[in-house]
């Protein structure tokens, strides 16, 4: 059974929407998501707000789920060995929050199949779904770049714009009503 | 540069000594370490005390360092790419404690090289040092079984009894004064 390593931030969790919600809550300013296109993730908000939010207790725990991710991952698990692999070590407070977030929103994923790491070069899998070039670059299996505002200019990878496209690329069927 | 995946519990952290300290502190009974030889880890203490200690906040954070591990790992890092790989997902409270413990006792190991996981089948490395058959069994690289009371009967692996033997097996020199 082929193994897939699936990233969390910007792939399973909609971190960009969460940045904008936090920014609006703290500054009263509603940003147009369009202006974030092509900008590095750390620079989309002024005054280091992105890093500040990433270090805020509760930020990861309350992130919204990326539309379609639950249904498609459940379908993938019937055909593949699915591991969730998140680079979390830079933000120690995120470790438990990420685990609890997964238990809440993806209760069908066992703790056996969760990896919180620093560098993803250690990952042994056949397919990787990630929004970052730095994670996909060293991976020798099939690389799926999940579209995120920060990566729209990358052309080196097989691109998936959303979870419906992941399902199509990996040839699993998801009942239309579920996506 | 060859990559080594090093386990934490019973390899870098002396969890057995810690069980006995906790047991003595809570029950006033000092157990002879010799009686633990050959007994499965979960059964060395009565009344489910092992699992209870593993779930106790602070248990992992205060574990003693395995003698020689700091010096030998430092020496290994000059010759190998070292990753610390710990199966921690079963005990969510341990995640942050393990990271903080590493930062305190092994400050020379970067967060990039730390992996907290469930199953270790996902690990891509050339050498694995572990005290558990279940972790080494699926690993296709060189397997070093670190001696622990629960694994003394295993004969399938290249065995290292302590960190001095790890240094010898992996051909790194550690100044005598440092071990």
Coordinates of C-alpha atoms in Angstrom, one line a residue, chain A residues 21-115:
Chain A
X21 CA -9.5 36.6 11.2
X22 CA -6.9 37.2 13.9
X23 CA -5.7 40.3 12.2
X24 CA -9.2 41.7 11.9
X25 CA -10.0 40.8 15.6
X26 CA -6.8 42.5 16.8
X27 CA -6.6 45.5 14.4
X28 CA -10.1 46.0 13.1
X29 CA -8.8 45.8 9.6
X30 CA -10.3 43.4 7.1
X31 CA -7.7 42.5 4.4
X32 CA -8.6 41.4 0.9
X33 CA -7.3 37.9 0.4
X34 CA -6.4 38.9 -3.2
X35 CA -3.5 41.2 -2.0
X36 CA -1.8 38.2 -0.4
X37 CA -1.2 36.4 -3.7
X38 CA 2.5 35.9 -4.4
X39 CA 3.7 37.4 -1.2
X40 CA 5.9 35.3 1.2
X41 CA 3.8 33.9 4.1
X42 CA 5.7 35.8 6.8
X43 CA 5.2 39.1 5.0
X44 CA 1.5 39.2 4.4
X45 CA 0.8 41.2 7.6
X46 CA 2.7 44.2 8.9
X47 CA 4.7 44.4 12.1
X48 CA 5.6 40.7 12.3
X49 CA 2.0 39.8 13.0
X50 CA 2.3 36.4 11.2
X51 CA 5.0 35.2 13.5
X52 CA 3.3 36.7 16.5
X53 CA 0.1 34.8 15.7
X54 CA 2.0 31.5 15.1
X55 CA 3.4 31.9 18.6
X56 CA 0.0 32.8 20.2
X57 CA -1.4 30.0 22.4
X58 CA -4.7 28.8 20.8
X59 CA -3.9 29.9 17.3
X60 CA -3.3 26.4 15.8
X61 CA -6.0 24.8 18.0
X62 CA -8.7 27.1 16.5
X63 CA -7.7 27.0 12.9
X64 CA -10.5 26.3 10.4
X65 CA -10.4 23.0 8.5
X66 CA -9.6 23.3 4.8
X67 CA -12.8 22.6 2.8
X68 CA -13.0 19.0 1.5
X69 CA -9.9 17.8 3.4
X70 CA -11.8 15.5 5.9
X71 CA -13.8 13.7 3.2
X72 CA -10.9 13.3 0.8
X73 CA -8.5 12.1 3.5
X74 CA -11.1 9.6 4.6
X75 CA -11.4 8.3 1.1
X76 CA -7.6 8.2 0.6
X77 CA -7.2 6.1 3.7
X78 CA -9.1 3.3 1.9
X79 CA -6.5 3.1 -0.8
X80 CA -3.3 4.5 0.8
X81 CA -1.4 4.4 4.1
X82 CA -1.9 8.1 5.2
X83 CA 0.5 9.9 7.5
X84 CA 0.0 13.5 8.7
X85 CA 3.4 15.2 8.8
X86 CA 3.7 18.7 10.2
X87 CA 6.7 20.8 10.8
X88 CA 5.9 22.0 14.3
X89 CA 9.1 22.0 16.3
X90 CA 9.7 25.7 15.7
X91 CA 6.6 26.5 17.7
X92 CA 6.6 24.3 20.9
X93 CA 3.2 25.5 22.0
X94 CA 1.7 24.2 18.8
X95 CA 2.6 20.5 19.4
X96 CA -0.2 19.6 21.7
X97 CA -2.6 22.0 19.9
X98 CA -2.0 20.3 16.6
X99 CA -2.5 16.8 18.1
X100 CA -5.8 18.0 19.7
X101 CA -6.9 19.7 16.5
X102 CA -6.4 16.5 14.6
X103 CA -8.3 14.4 17.2
X104 CA -11.2 16.8 17.0
X105 CA -11.4 17.3 13.2
X106 CA -9.9 14.0 12.0
X107 CA -10.8 11.5 14.7
X108 CA -10.5 8.7 12.1
X109 CA -6.7 9.3 12.0
X110 CA -4.8 7.2 14.5
X111 CA -2.0 8.7 16.6
X112 CA 0.3 6.0 15.1
X113 CA 0.1 8.0 11.8
X114 CA 0.9 11.5 13.1
X115 CA 4.4 13.0 12.8

